[in-house]
mmCIF file of C-alpha atoms in Angstrom:
data_model
loop_
_atom_site.group_PDB
_atom_site.id
_atom_site.type_symbol
_atom_site.label_atom_id
_atom_site.label_comp_id
_atom_site.label_asym_id
_atom_site.label_seq_id
_atom_site.Cartn_x
_atom_site.Cartn_y
_atom_site.Cartn_z
ATOM 1 C CA UNK A 1 160.147 97.615 146.076
ATOM 2 C CA UNK A 2 161.383 94.850 144.423
ATOM 3 C CA UNK A 3 159.762 93.022 147.208
ATOM 4 C CA UNK A 4 156.262 94.666 145.817
ATOM 5 C CA UNK A 5 156.969 93.274 142.077
ATOM 6 C CA UNK A 6 157.677 89.589 143.213
ATOM 7 C CA UNK A 7 154.608 89.716 145.359
ATOM 8 C CA UNK A 8 152.612 90.665 142.652
ATOM 9 C CA UNK A 9 154.169 88.418 140.186
ATOM 10 C CA UNK A 10 153.169 85.329 142.465
ATOM 11 C CA UNK A 11 149.984 86.265 142.863
ATOM 12 C CA UNK A 12 148.842 87.530 139.292
ATOM 13 C CA UNK A 13 150.133 83.832 138.086
ATOM 14 C CA UNK A 14 148.254 81.687 141.164
ATOM 15 C CA UNK A 15 145.134 83.798 139.544
ATOM 16 C CA UNK A 16 145.990 83.524 135.790
ATOM 17 C CA UNK A 17 146.909 79.377 136.745
ATOM 18 C CA UNK A 18 144.098 79.547 138.673
ATOM 19 C CA UNK A 19 140.659 81.288 136.488
ATOM 20 C CA UNK A 20 138.809 78.683 134.738
ATOM 21 C CA UNK A 21 136.286 81.053 132.521
ATOM 22 C CA UNK A 22 136.928 84.021 130.413
ATOM 23 C CA UNK A 23 135.584 86.482 133.287
ATOM 24 C CA UNK A 24 138.267 85.383 135.625
ATOM 25 C CA UNK A 25 141.386 85.880 133.533
ATOM 26 C CA UNK A 26 139.873 89.103 132.482
ATOM 27 C CA UNK A 27 139.299 90.213 136.175
ATOM 28 C CA UNK A 28 142.801 89.168 136.705
ATOM 29 C CA UNK A 29 144.647 91.376 133.558
ATOM 30 C CA UNK A 30 142.622 94.101 135.007
ATOM 31 C CA UNK A 31 143.530 93.929 138.552
ATOM 32 C CA UNK A 32 146.975 93.281 137.968
ATOM 33 C CA UNK A 33 147.882 95.319 134.425
ATOM 34 C CA UNK A 34 144.514 97.271 133.768
ATOM 35 C CA UNK A 35 144.968 101.390 134.014
ATOM 36 C CA UNK A 36 144.803 101.427 137.451
ATOM 37 C CA UNK A 37 146.157 97.890 137.929
ATOM 38 C CA UNK A 38 149.144 97.213 141.399
ATOM 39 C CA UNK A 39 151.626 96.548 138.789
ATOM 40 C CA UNK A 40 150.810 99.716 136.702
ATOM 41 C CA UNK A 41 150.625 101.871 139.977
ATOM 42 C CA UNK A 42 154.280 100.671 140.105
ATOM 43 C CA UNK A 43 154.960 101.750 137.185
ATOM 44 C CA UNK A 44 153.715 105.376 137.577
ATOM 45 C CA UNK A 45 155.902 105.653 140.728
ATOM 46 C CA UNK A 46 159.265 105.042 138.944
ATOM 47 C CA UNK A 47 159.947 108.886 139.114
ATOM 48 C CA UNK A 48 160.375 108.431 143.050
ATOM 49 C CA UNK A 49 163.590 106.372 142.909
ATOM 50 C CA UNK A 50 167.097 107.197 142.992
ATOM 51 C CA UNK A 51 169.080 107.162 139.657
ATOM 52 C CA UNK A 52 170.541 104.431 140.673
ATOM 53 C CA UNK A 53 167.559 102.091 141.461
ATOM 54 C CA UNK A 54 165.227 103.208 138.596
ATOM 55 C CA UNK A 55 167.040 101.184 135.420
ATOM 56 C CA UNK A 56 167.393 98.337 138.056
ATOM 57 C CA UNK A 57 163.960 97.893 139.008
ATOM 58 C CA UNK A 58 162.132 99.252 135.702
ATOM 59 C CA UNK A 59 163.739 96.417 134.360
ATOM 60 C CA UNK A 60 162.516 93.657 136.618
ATOM 61 C CA UNK A 61 158.853 95.757 136.547
ATOM 62 C CA UNK A 62 158.845 95.109 132.764
ATOM 63 C CA UNK A 63 159.610 91.438 133.041
ATOM 64 C CA UNK A 64 157.024 91.256 135.940
ATOM 65 C CA UNK A 65 154.553 92.240 132.907
ATOM 66 C CA UNK A 66 155.610 90.249 129.973
ATOM 67 C CA UNK A 67 155.596 87.333 132.364
ATOM 68 C CA UNK A 68 152.057 88.045 133.543
ATOM 69 C CA UNK A 69 151.145 88.991 129.854
ATOM 70 C CA UNK A 70 152.744 86.016 128.453
ATOM 71 C CA UNK A 71 150.742 83.700 130.541
ATOM 72 C CA UNK A 72 147.653 85.866 130.826
ATOM 73 C CA UNK A 73 148.000 84.496 126.828
ATOM 74 C CA UNK A 74 148.443 81.282 127.064
ATOM 75 C CA UNK A 75 145.656 80.812 129.401
ATOM 76 C CA UNK A 76 142.978 82.988 127.254
ATOM 77 C CA UNK A 77 144.588 80.582 124.083
ATOM 78 C CA UNK A 78 143.744 76.959 126.838
ATOM 79 C CA UNK A 79 140.061 78.263 127.410
ATOM 80 C CA UNK A 80 138.967 79.265 123.811
ATOM 81 C CA UNK A 81 141.001 75.333 122.881
ATOM 82 C CA UNK A 82 138.404 74.301 125.472
ATOM 83 C CA UNK A 83 135.313 75.822 124.928
ATOM 84 C CA UNK A 84 135.632 75.157 121.108
ATOM 85 C CA UNK A 85 136.486 71.041 122.382
ATOM 86 C CA UNK A 86 132.836 71.279 124.692
ATOM 87 C CA UNK A 87 131.021 73.142 121.719
ATOM 88 C CA UNK A 88 131.906 70.422 119.217
ATOM 89 C CA UNK A 89 131.209 67.027 122.046
ATOM 90 C CA UNK A 90 127.735 69.829 122.538
ATOM 91 C CA UNK A 91 127.346 69.426 118.850
ATOM 92 C CA UNK A 92 128.065 66.124 117.814
ATOM 93 C CA UNK A 93 125.097 64.816 116.003
ATOM 94 C CA UNK A 94 124.392 61.078 116.218
ATOM 95 C CA UNK A 95 123.356 59.849 113.057
ATOM 96 C CA UNK A 96 122.244 56.518 113.931
ATOM 97 C CA UNK A 97 119.265 58.321 116.268
ATOM 98 C CA UNK A 98 115.817 57.968 114.571
ATOM 99 C CA UNK A 99 114.804 62.052 113.357
ATOM 100 C CA UNK A 100 112.197 63.993 114.694
ATOM 101 C CA UNK A 101 108.788 63.928 112.765
ATOM 102 C CA UNK A 102 108.090 67.312 110.699
ATOM 103 C CA UNK A 103 104.968 68.165 110.404
ATOM 104 C CA UNK A 104 103.471 69.563 107.138
ATOM 105 C CA UNK A 105 100.836 72.852 107.821
ATOM 106 C CA UNK A 106 97.311 72.687 105.389
ATOM 107 C CA UNK A 107 94.995 74.871 103.716
ATOM 108 C CA UNK A 108 92.523 76.063 106.182
ATOM 109 C CA UNK A 109 88.861 74.703 104.483
ATOM 110 C CA UNK A 110 87.924 78.935 104.127
ATOM 111 C CA UNK A 111 91.236 79.408 102.938
ATOM 112 C CA UNK A 112 90.676 76.254 100.479
ATOM 113 C CA UNK A 113 87.627 77.633 99.013
ATOM 114 C CA UNK A 114 88.531 81.264 99.225
ATOM 115 C CA UNK A 115 90.987 80.943 96.844
ATOM 116 C CA UNK A 116 89.226 78.676 94.370
ATOM 117 C CA UNK A 117 86.752 81.826 94.565
ATOM 118 C CA UNK A 118 89.612 84.324 93.656
ATOM 119 C CA UNK A 119 90.963 82.388 91.390
ATOM 120 C CA UNK A 120 87.107 81.736 89.656
ATOM 121 C CA UNK A 121 86.808 85.714 90.132
ATOM 122 C CA UNK A 122 90.046 86.437 88.293
ATOM 123 C CA UNK A 123 89.364 84.691 85.371
ATOM 124 C CA UNK A 124 86.198 86.483 84.557
ATOM 125 C CA UNK A 125 88.413 90.134 84.992
ATOM 126 C CA UNK A 126 87.566 90.956 88.858
ATOM 127 C CA UNK A 127 90.271 93.051 90.569
ATOM 128 C CA UNK A 128 90.259 92.127 94.285
ATOM 129 C CA UNK A 129 90.088 95.268 97.091
ATOM 130 C CA UNK A 130 90.675 95.057 100.501
ATOM 131 C CA UNK A 131 89.544 97.884 103.230
ATOM 132 C CA UNK A 132 89.180 98.636 106.921
ATOM 133 C CA UNK A 133 87.722 96.305 109.423
ATOM 134 C CA UNK A 134 86.997 99.236 111.440
ATOM 135 C CA UNK A 135 84.728 101.493 109.240
ATOM 136 C CA UNK A 136 82.697 104.834 109.203
ATOM 137 C CA UNK A 137 79.129 104.564 109.947
ATOM 138 C CA UNK A 138 78.957 106.567 106.586
ATOM 139 C CA UNK A 139 80.403 103.660 104.426
ATOM 140 C CA UNK A 140 78.810 100.963 105.631
ATOM 141 C CA UNK A 141 75.372 101.822 105.531
ATOM 142 C CA UNK A 142 74.094 105.783 104.418
ATOM 143 C CA UNK A 143 75.928 105.411 101.037
ATOM 144 C CA UNK A 144 74.254 102.156 100.644
ATOM 145 C CA UNK A 145 71.036 103.634 100.961
ATOM 146 C CA UNK A 146 70.526 102.627 105.261
ATOM 147 C CA UNK A 147 70.326 106.024 106.746
ATOM 148 C CA UNK A 148 69.964 105.899 110.751
ATOM 149 C CA UNK A 149 66.566 104.749 112.071
ATOM 150 C CA UNK A 150 65.795 102.312 108.834
ATOM 151 C CA UNK A 151 64.731 99.340 109.626
ATOM 152 C CA UNK A 152 67.191 97.390 107.597
ATOM 153 C CA UNK A 153 69.792 98.147 110.358
ATOM 154 C CA UNK A 154 68.021 95.380 113.140
ATOM 155 C CA UNK A 155 69.462 93.074 110.891
ATOM 156 C CA UNK A 156 73.074 94.291 110.645
ATOM 157 C CA UNK A 157 73.713 94.908 114.317
ATOM 158 C CA UNK A 158 76.748 95.393 114.824
ATOM 159 C CA UNK A 159 79.613 96.464 117.413
ATOM 160 C CA UNK A 160 79.690 100.433 117.588
ATOM 161 C CA UNK A 161 83.097 102.228 118.599
ATOM 162 C CA UNK A 162 80.790 105.742 118.865
ATOM 163 C CA UNK A 163 78.265 106.890 117.269
ATOM 164 C CA UNK A 164 80.103 107.536 113.618
ATOM 165 C CA UNK A 165 82.475 104.542 113.746
ATOM 166 C CA UNK A 166 81.723 100.398 113.668
ATOM 167 C CA UNK A 167 83.228 97.078 113.021
ATOM 168 C CA UNK A 168 81.551 96.745 109.492
ATOM 169 C CA UNK A 169 78.467 94.284 108.969
ATOM 170 C CA UNK A 170 79.650 93.564 104.934
ATOM 171 C CA UNK A 171 82.710 94.553 102.751
ATOM 172 C CA UNK A 172 80.249 97.007 100.642
ATOM 173 C CA UNK A 173 81.831 99.326 101.536
ATOM 174 C CA UNK A 174 85.197 98.479 99.807
ATOM 175 C CA UNK A 175 82.458 98.674 96.944
ATOM 176 C CA UNK A 176 81.497 102.836 97.685
ATOM 177 C CA UNK A 177 84.799 103.633 98.451
ATOM 178 C CA UNK A 178 86.070 101.734 95.095
ATOM 179 C CA UNK A 179 83.521 103.973 93.072
ATOM 180 C CA UNK A 180 84.459 107.130 94.471
ATOM 181 C CA UNK A 181 87.825 106.628 93.899
ATOM 182 C CA UNK A 182 87.522 105.503 90.306
ATOM 183 C CA UNK A 183 85.954 105.861 87.609
ATOM 184 C CA UNK A 184 84.065 103.098 85.485
ATOM 185 C CA UNK A 185 84.230 100.727 84.287
ATOM 186 C CA UNK A 186 84.555 98.637 87.101
ATOM 187 C CA UNK A 187 85.154 95.161 88.212
ATOM 188 C CA UNK A 188 85.618 94.279 91.563
ATOM 189 C CA UNK A 189 85.475 91.472 94.861
ATOM 190 C CA UNK A 190 85.870 92.852 98.417
ATOM 191 C CA UNK A 191 87.166 89.870 100.492
ATOM 192 C CA UNK A 192 87.278 90.298 104.537
ATOM 193 C CA UNK A 193 85.966 90.017 107.726
ATOM 194 C CA UNK A 194 82.718 91.153 108.875
ATOM 195 C CA UNK A 195 80.727 91.595 112.286
ATOM 196 C CA UNK A 196 77.548 91.379 113.584
ATOM 197 C CA UNK A 197 75.998 90.900 116.500
ATOM 198 C CA UNK A 198 74.748 87.376 116.576
ATOM 199 C CA UNK A 199 74.554 84.920 119.144
ATOM 200 C CA UNK A 200 76.945 81.344 118.103
ATOM 201 C CA UNK A 201 75.301 78.384 116.621
ATOM 202 C CA UNK A 202 75.549 76.273 114.102
ATOM 203 C CA UNK A 203 74.460 78.432 111.823
ATOM 204 C CA UNK A 204 75.508 82.176 112.990
ATOM 205 C CA UNK A 205 79.015 83.503 114.355
ATOM 206 C CA UNK A 206 79.831 87.067 115.415
ATOM 207 C CA UNK A 207 82.751 86.900 113.593
ATOM 208 C CA UNK A 208 82.833 85.453 110.056
ATOM 209 C CA UNK A 209 83.615 86.493 106.056
ATOM 210 C CA UNK A 210 82.211 88.039 103.007
ATOM 211 C CA UNK A 211 82.947 88.415 99.480
ATOM 212 C CA UNK A 212 81.488 90.831 97.434
ATOM 213 C CA UNK A 213 81.368 91.570 94.025
ATOM 214 C CA UNK A 214 80.405 94.996 92.221
ATOM 215 C CA UNK A 215 80.418 95.545 88.382
ATOM 216 C CA UNK A 216 79.726 99.014 86.983
ATOM 217 C CA UNK A 217 79.820 99.686 83.022
ATOM 218 C CA UNK A 218 77.261 101.638 80.440
ATOM 219 C CA UNK A 219 74.266 99.365 79.758
ATOM 220 C CA UNK A 220 74.778 96.553 82.801
ATOM 221 C CA UNK A 221 71.788 94.261 83.127
ATOM 222 C CA UNK A 222 69.930 91.777 85.308
ATOM 223 C CA UNK A 223 71.058 89.511 82.278
ATOM 224 C CA UNK A 224 75.015 89.897 83.381
ATOM 225 C CA UNK A 225 74.700 89.395 87.042
ATOM 226 C CA UNK A 226 72.427 86.348 86.068
ATOM 227 C CA UNK A 227 74.918 84.975 84.318
ATOM 228 C CA UNK A 228 78.078 86.003 85.977
ATOM 229 C CA UNK A 229 76.899 84.453 89.514
ATOM 230 C CA UNK A 230 75.717 81.311 86.733
ATOM 231 C CA UNK A 231 79.587 80.952 85.681
ATOM 232 C CA UNK A 232 80.446 81.281 89.430
ATOM 233 C CA UNK A 233 78.711 78.553 91.097
ATOM 234 C CA UNK A 234 79.707 76.017 88.095
ATOM 235 C CA UNK A 235 82.766 76.554 88.159
ATOM 236 C CA UNK A 236 82.677 76.390 92.551
ATOM 237 C CA UNK A 237 80.359 73.372 92.242
ATOM 238 C CA UNK A 238 80.351 71.499 88.717
ATOM 239 C CA UNK A 239 79.084 72.199 85.417
ATOM 240 C CA UNK A 240 75.537 70.316 86.243
ATOM 241 C CA UNK A 241 74.890 72.758 89.005
ATOM 242 C CA UNK A 242 71.612 74.181 89.088
ATOM 243 C CA UNK A 243 70.697 78.019 89.780
ATOM 244 C CA UNK A 244 67.566 79.990 90.158
ATOM 245 C CA UNK A 245 67.291 83.498 91.659
ATOM 246 C CA UNK A 246 64.397 84.360 93.523
ATOM 247 C CA UNK A 247 63.061 88.154 94.082
ATOM 248 C CA UNK A 248 64.416 89.490 97.733
ATOM 249 C CA UNK A 249 64.891 93.218 98.837
ATOM 250 C CA UNK A 250 68.678 94.928 100.019
ATOM 251 C CA UNK A 251 68.500 98.549 100.443
ATOM 252 C CA UNK A 252 71.298 99.432 98.102
ATOM 253 C CA UNK A 253 70.191 96.512 95.133
ATOM 254 C CA UNK A 254 66.569 97.346 93.478
ATOM 255 C CA UNK A 255 65.338 95.180 91.605
ATOM 256 C CA UNK A 256 67.215 92.325 94.149
ATOM 257 C CA UNK A 257 67.273 88.725 94.214
ATOM 258 C CA UNK A 258 68.956 85.956 96.602
ATOM 259 C CA UNK A 259 70.726 82.998 94.226
ATOM 260 C CA UNK A 260 69.665 79.362 95.323
ATOM 261 C CA UNK A 261 71.447 75.944 94.115
ATOM 262 C CA UNK A 262 69.630 72.569 93.893
ATOM 263 C CA UNK A 263 70.338 70.723 97.274
ATOM 264 C CA UNK A 264 73.351 68.347 95.360
ATOM 265 C CA UNK A 265 72.249 65.852 98.009
ATOM 266 C CA UNK A 266 68.996 65.167 96.741
ATOM 267 C CA UNK A 267 68.523 66.680 93.329
ATOM 268 C CA UNK A 268 65.712 68.792 93.960
ATOM 269 C CA UNK A 269 63.494 66.577 95.711
ATOM 270 C CA UNK A 270 63.973 67.946 99.573
ATOM 271 C CA UNK A 271 66.230 66.196 102.386
ATOM 272 C CA UNK A 272 67.703 66.896 105.103
ATOM 273 C CA UNK A 273 70.702 69.162 104.231
ATOM 274 C CA UNK A 274 68.314 71.756 102.160
ATOM 275 C CA UNK A 275 65.355 71.448 104.915
ATOM 276 C CA UNK A 276 62.941 69.728 102.330
ATOM 277 C CA UNK A 277 63.355 72.761 99.771
ATOM 278 C CA UNK A 278 65.473 70.644 97.308
ATOM 279 C CA UNK A 279 67.201 74.234 96.681
ATOM 280 C CA UNK A 280 70.040 76.217 99.008
ATOM 281 C CA UNK A 281 70.036 79.897 99.249
ATOM 282 C CA UNK A 282 74.141 81.080 98.669
ATOM 283 C CA UNK A 283 73.858 84.118 98.558
ATOM 284 C CA UNK A 284 72.198 88.070 97.734
ATOM 285 C CA UNK A 285 72.431 89.923 94.819
ATOM 286 C CA UNK A 286 70.703 92.757 92.748
ATOM 287 C CA UNK A 287 71.183 95.908 90.382
ATOM 288 C CA UNK A 288 72.592 98.481 92.009
ATOM 289 C CA UNK A 289 70.371 101.075 93.510
ATOM 290 C CA UNK A 290 70.609 104.626 91.674
ATOM 291 C CA UNK A 291 70.893 106.282 95.259
ATOM 292 C CA UNK A 292 74.199 104.553 95.693
ATOM 293 C CA UNK A 293 75.467 105.203 92.327
ATOM 294 C CA UNK A 294 74.732 108.470 92.820
ATOM 295 C CA UNK A 295 76.397 108.989 96.148
ATOM 296 C CA UNK A 296 79.426 107.781 95.038
ATOM 297 C CA UNK A 297 79.548 110.767 91.797
ATOM 298 C CA UNK A 298 78.472 108.425 89.126
ATOM 299 C CA UNK A 299 75.586 109.368 86.592
ATOM 300 C CA UNK A 300 72.779 106.462 87.158
ATOM 301 C CA UNK A 301 70.902 107.771 83.757
ATOM 302 C CA UNK A 302 74.569 107.556 81.859
ATOM 303 C CA UNK A 303 76.176 104.006 83.978
ATOM 304 C CA UNK A 304 74.343 101.052 84.969
ATOM 305 C CA UNK A 305 75.832 98.031 87.581
ATOM 306 C CA UNK A 306 75.102 94.947 89.749
ATOM 307 C CA UNK A 307 76.608 93.804 93.252
ATOM 308 C CA UNK A 308 76.305 90.852 94.922
ATOM 309 C CA UNK A 309 77.261 89.273 98.492
ATOM 310 C CA UNK A 310 78.596 85.765 99.415
ATOM 311 C CA UNK A 311 79.279 84.690 103.305
ATOM 312 C CA UNK A 312 82.465 82.275 102.728
ATOM 313 C CA UNK A 313 81.143 79.996 105.841
ATOM 314 C CA UNK A 314 77.812 79.277 104.613
ATOM 315 C CA UNK A 315 79.605 78.144 101.092
ATOM 316 C CA UNK A 316 82.688 76.250 102.520
ATOM 317 C CA UNK A 317 79.613 74.621 104.792
ATOM 318 C CA UNK A 318 77.741 73.419 101.697
ATOM 319 C CA UNK A 319 80.541 72.131 99.413
ATOM 320 C CA UNK A 320 82.479 69.872 102.472
ATOM 321 C CA UNK A 321 79.081 69.074 103.868
ATOM 322 C CA UNK A 322 79.558 70.791 107.288
ATOM 323 C CA UNK A 323 76.746 70.705 109.441
ATOM 324 C CA UNK A 324 77.872 73.545 112.528
ATOM 325 C CA UNK A 325 79.996 76.966 111.459
ATOM 326 C CA UNK A 326 81.904 76.717 114.753
ATOM 327 C CA UNK A 327 83.671 73.578 113.491
ATOM 328 C CA UNK A 328 85.519 75.863 111.097
ATOM 329 C CA UNK A 329 86.834 78.056 114.105
ATOM 330 C CA UNK A 330 87.164 75.449 116.862
ATOM 331 C CA UNK A 331 90.900 74.468 115.545
ATOM 332 C CA UNK A 332 90.501 70.711 116.206
ATOM 333 C CA UNK A 333 93.146 68.953 114.226
ATOM 334 C CA UNK A 334 91.394 66.083 114.225
ATOM 335 C CA UNK A 335 88.725 68.181 111.897
ATOM 336 C CA UNK A 336 90.934 70.584 109.959
ATOM 337 C CA UNK A 337 93.585 67.102 108.824
ATOM 338 C CA UNK A 338 89.867 65.530 106.899
ATOM 339 C CA UNK A 339 91.172 68.767 104.117
#
């Protein structure tokens, strides 16, 4: 047994001194001092020795354990020092080297104008509401006076998930949802992404953004609608902006109109930008149809209101004189850095 202890000590010291990483050192510790280690097994067999041999070999075994433990601790300390030294060398910073350029992001042109629209309507007392892009057919069409098979659905062809669920074609469903949950007076805008089955070209996209607005209260008139939207146009494009309203038809408003601004490029004379008309259409609007109010549990004999819908991309295009909507979605930094 004495020879075994001497061999364990020799082999153990050799393996500990040759360990170059912590894992190798830990393996050596387990091999000799672990619960099933070689030295541990010998210590457990001490009971089989005679009374004369037991104290002598027991003392020798304890000395072997102390030497191995001390060697392991010393090796662990040395490995830790080497690791710390290597880390310091790896993290050394050469202050004479040029730094890396940090690119600062900028707002996308859509975000620039959307934030301005938020500010304009917030200053007029409007609150912002958001809702689901995957919408029920009822809220997207039927509650807005567009029943199934109505021809107005053709102009808003969308993506159907099933017969009752669609990707919303407008953010008007949030007007209905708000009127169902809240009692007048109401003054909200509902911005968001919408979807229509349109081919991609310079002025159309199957995915675009809308800002729908709604005001409902007692005594709301067409004059309130025109005044609100005229203020909006002047704050967005400047105090010299001239607006006009043309009769139109929307199933959910009556009477309905489209609002134009005088072409800022030609001053109303006609040019390429306004296609020779002198005016540029920017939004649709109208007085909320009594049937829509009634669908939402609001008495049209007591309350009235107006609504409007703004296409964000077209507002941005006219704001920055952009002639192709696809530029807003291509993520070309040469284009985006201009803003």
